[in-house]
Short mmCIF file of C-alpha atoms in Angstrom, two decimals:
data_model
loop_
_atom_site.label_atom_id
_atom_site.label_comp_id
_atom_site.label_asym_id
_atom_site.label_seq_id
_atom_site.Cartn_x
_atom_site.Cartn_y
_atom_site.Cartn_z
CA MET X 1 -40.95 -15.55 13.11
CA ASN X 2 -41.91 -16.67 9.65
CA SER X 3 -44.80 -18.94 8.75
CA ASN X 4 -42.62 -21.96 9.44
CA GLY X 5 -42.63 -21.40 13.19
CA VAL X 6 -40.21 -23.89 14.63
CA VAL X 7 -37.38 -25.54 12.72
CA GLU X 8 -36.44 -28.94 14.12
CA TRP X 9 -33.14 -30.61 13.31
CA ALA X 10 -31.19 -33.75 14.05
CA VAL X 11 -27.98 -35.41 12.92
CA VAL X 12 -28.11 -38.92 11.50
CA LYS X 13 -25.35 -41.31 10.50
CA SER X 14 -25.10 -42.28 6.85
CA ASP X 15 -22.77 -44.04 4.43
CA ILE X 16 -21.38 -40.62 3.48
CA GLY X 17 -20.86 -39.39 7.04
CA PRO X 18 -23.13 -37.54 9.44
CA LEU X 19 -26.03 -35.65 7.83
CA MET X 20 -27.91 -32.84 9.53
CA LEU X 21 -31.58 -32.81 8.59
CA ALA X 22 -33.87 -29.89 9.34
CA ALA X 23 -37.63 -29.66 8.88
CA THR X 24 -40.36 -27.06 9.24
CA ASP X 25 -44.06 -27.77 9.51
CA VAL X 26 -44.10 -27.63 5.68
CA GLY X 27 -41.50 -30.35 5.21
CA LEU X 28 -37.81 -31.15 5.00
CA VAL X 29 -36.01 -27.83 4.49
CA SER X 30 -32.32 -28.68 4.71
CA VAL X 31 -29.82 -31.53 4.41
CA VAL X 32 -26.23 -30.72 5.40
CA PHE X 33 -23.22 -32.92 4.66
CA HIS X 34 -20.32 -33.65 7.02
CA ALA X 35 -22.34 -32.44 10.02
CA ARG X 36 -19.50 -32.10 12.52
CA PRO X 37 -20.13 -29.68 15.42
CA GLU X 38 -18.67 -26.62 13.66
CA VAL X 39 -20.63 -27.41 10.48
CA ARG X 40 -23.83 -27.86 12.52
CA GLU X 41 -23.31 -24.55 14.30
CA LYS X 42 -22.92 -22.72 11.00
CA ALA X 43 -25.95 -24.51 9.51
CA VAL X 44 -28.11 -23.68 12.53
CA GLY X 45 -27.06 -20.03 12.22
CA GLN X 46 -27.97 -19.98 8.53
CA LEU X 47 -31.36 -21.57 9.21
CA ARG X 48 -32.00 -19.01 11.96
CA SER X 49 -31.18 -16.05 9.73
CA ARG X 50 -32.79 -17.37 6.53
CA LEU X 51 -36.01 -18.70 8.10
CA GLY X 52 -36.38 -16.28 10.99
CA ALA X 53 -37.00 -19.10 13.45
CA GLU X 54 -34.94 -20.62 16.23
CA PRO X 55 -33.80 -24.09 15.17
CA VAL X 56 -34.33 -26.70 17.88
CA GLU X 57 -32.34 -29.93 18.09
CA SER X 58 -34.98 -32.62 18.15
CA PRO X 59 -33.73 -36.12 17.28
CA GLY X 60 -37.12 -37.65 18.13
CA SER X 61 -39.07 -35.13 16.05
CA ALA X 62 -42.10 -36.58 14.27
CA ARG X 63 -41.27 -34.23 11.36
CA LEU X 64 -37.92 -35.93 10.90
CA THR X 65 -39.09 -39.54 11.30
CA GLU X 66 -39.95 -40.06 7.65
CA PRO X 67 -36.91 -38.23 6.18
CA ILE X 68 -34.64 -40.27 8.49
CA ARG X 69 -36.40 -43.52 7.54
CA GLN X 70 -36.27 -42.80 3.80
CA LEU X 71 -32.60 -41.76 3.86
CA ALA X 72 -31.69 -44.96 5.74
CA ALA X 73 -33.62 -47.01 3.16
CA TYR X 74 -31.89 -45.13 0.32
CA PHE X 75 -28.42 -45.90 1.69
CA ALA X 76 -29.40 -49.49 2.42
CA GLY X 77 -30.49 -49.92 -1.20
CA PRO X 78 -34.24 -50.61 -1.43
CA LEU X 79 -35.43 -46.99 -1.73
CA ARG X 80 -34.89 -45.40 -5.13
CA GLU X 81 -37.24 -42.46 -4.95
CA PHE X 82 -37.91 -40.12 -2.06
CA SER X 83 -41.52 -39.23 -1.33
CA LEU X 84 -41.13 -36.49 1.23
CA ASP X 85 -42.83 -33.17 1.78
CA LEU X 86 -40.21 -30.55 0.94
CA ASP X 87 -40.03 -26.96 2.10
CA TRP X 88 -38.46 -25.00 -0.78
CA SER X 89 -38.16 -21.73 1.16
CA LEU X 90 -34.33 -21.73 1.16
CA THR X 91 -34.26 -21.44 -2.62
CA SER X 92 -36.08 -19.26 -5.14
CA GLY X 93 -36.24 -18.12 -8.74
CA PHE X 94 -34.06 -19.88 -11.30
CA ASN X 95 -32.36 -22.05 -8.67
CA ARG X 96 -35.68 -23.35 -7.38
CA GLN X 97 -36.92 -24.00 -10.92
CA VAL X 98 -33.78 -26.01 -11.76
CA LEU X 99 -33.85 -27.97 -8.49
CA ARG X 100 -37.52 -28.84 -8.89
CA GLU X 101 -36.91 -30.07 -12.45
CA LEU X 102 -33.97 -32.13 -11.18
CA ALA X 103 -36.07 -33.65 -8.38
CA ALA X 104 -38.93 -34.49 -10.75
CA GLY X 105 -37.05 -35.40 -13.90
CA VAL X 106 -33.77 -37.18 -13.16
CA PRO X 107 -34.45 -40.58 -11.63
CA TYR X 108 -32.24 -42.88 -9.57
CA GLY X 109 -29.42 -44.36 -11.61
CA ALA X 110 -29.56 -41.62 -14.26
CA VAL X 111 -27.37 -38.57 -14.76
CA VAL X 112 -27.91 -35.32 -16.63
CA GLY X 113 -25.48 -32.70 -17.93
CA TYR X 114 -25.50 -29.14 -16.60
CA GLY X 115 -26.36 -27.88 -20.11
CA ASP X 116 -29.14 -30.46 -20.56
CA LEU X 117 -30.73 -29.39 -17.33
CA ALA X 118 -30.51 -25.73 -18.40
CA GLU X 119 -32.35 -26.65 -21.61
CA ARG X 120 -35.04 -28.52 -19.69
CA VAL X 121 -35.95 -25.35 -17.79
CA GLY X 122 -35.95 -23.31 -20.99
CA GLN X 123 -32.58 -21.63 -20.45
CA PRO X 124 -30.20 -23.23 -22.97
CA GLY X 125 -26.72 -21.86 -22.47
CA ALA X 126 -27.20 -21.42 -18.72
CA ALA X 127 -25.03 -24.40 -17.75
CA GLN X 128 -22.94 -22.29 -15.35
CA ALA X 129 -26.06 -20.94 -13.68
CA VAL X 130 -27.24 -24.54 -13.29
CA GLY X 131 -23.91 -25.31 -11.62
CA ALA X 132 -24.50 -22.45 -9.21
CA ALA X 133 -28.02 -23.74 -8.51
CA MET X 134 -26.59 -27.17 -7.68
CA GLY X 135 -24.05 -25.54 -5.38
CA SER X 136 -26.82 -23.78 -3.50
CA ASN X 137 -29.07 -26.86 -3.23
CA PRO X 138 -30.45 -26.86 0.33
CA LEU X 139 -31.67 -30.47 -0.01
CA PRO X 140 -28.82 -32.56 -1.42
CA VAL X 141 -29.31 -36.33 -1.79
CA VAL X 142 -33.11 -35.87 -1.63
CA VAL X 143 -32.93 -33.34 -4.48
CA PRO X 144 -30.25 -35.27 -6.36
CA CYS X 145 -27.65 -32.70 -7.43
CA HIS X 146 -25.12 -35.56 -7.39
CA ARG X 147 -26.79 -36.74 -10.62
CA VAL X 148 -25.68 -33.61 -12.52
CA VAL X 149 -22.38 -34.16 -14.33
CA GLU X 150 -20.22 -32.55 -17.00
CA SER X 151 -21.05 -33.39 -20.61
CA ASP X 152 -17.51 -34.70 -21.20
CA GLY X 153 -18.02 -37.31 -18.49
CA GLY X 154 -16.33 -35.32 -15.71
CA LEU X 155 -18.06 -35.43 -12.34
CA GLY X 156 -18.36 -31.65 -12.07
CA GLY X 157 -18.35 -29.96 -8.69
CA PHE X 158 -20.21 -30.99 -5.60
CA GLY X 159 -20.97 -29.22 -2.33
CA GLY X 160 -20.37 -32.38 -0.35
CA GLY X 161 -17.01 -33.01 -2.04
CA LEU X 162 -16.25 -35.24 -5.01
CA GLU X 163 -15.67 -38.32 -2.86
CA THR X 164 -19.25 -37.99 -1.58
CA LYS X 165 -20.57 -37.50 -5.12
CA ARG X 166 -18.68 -40.61 -6.25
CA LYS X 167 -20.13 -42.67 -3.39
CA LEU X 168 -23.69 -41.58 -4.20
CA LEU X 169 -23.28 -42.33 -7.91
CA ALA X 170 -21.70 -45.71 -7.07
CA LEU X 171 -24.61 -46.48 -4.73
CA GLU X 172 -26.99 -45.79 -7.63
CA GLY X 173 -24.95 -47.97 -9.97
CA VAL X 174 -23.84 -45.10 -12.21
CA LEU X 175 -20.17 -45.51 -11.26
CA PRO X 176 -18.38 -48.70 -10.28
CA GLN X 177 -17.97 -49.15 -6.53
CA ALA X 178 -14.48 -48.25 -5.38
CA LEU X 179 -12.32 -51.32 -4.79
CA PHE X 180 -10.69 -49.98 -1.65
#
């Protein structure tokens, strides 16, 4: 067992499909897109091996109440900034540094280039490493990797799929809403 003790998780519906949220006693530790049964199983296995704790499905968990409430408010429109306790233990080093800068420095409705973000953490030229950090983001949506785009205006990659990235950027008013 690590210091986190129990990891509690639940699946919630969202505008971008089911999301699996997991929290430790430190805070929200993981957000997983497209949380179908096989995806959940894999995610639970990863949490077990990475955190050394047995994840417990706990839809009524007090730890998850606030993340669930804030995500619902984000998708509904009124919430523009998450104020959640986050457990950063699934990321470290450069990736953690980049993700923390992203969470703190790129607000709702704004986007940043991979290279710009690399510069902000003092690593100009590390755009590809920033891309890798975004790909490994354990807390998507809350830590807004969807706001990182290519400098030429391309969307760049996205762990949740480009359609999901488009929906999130449209929700934030960065992209026009799809017509159909």
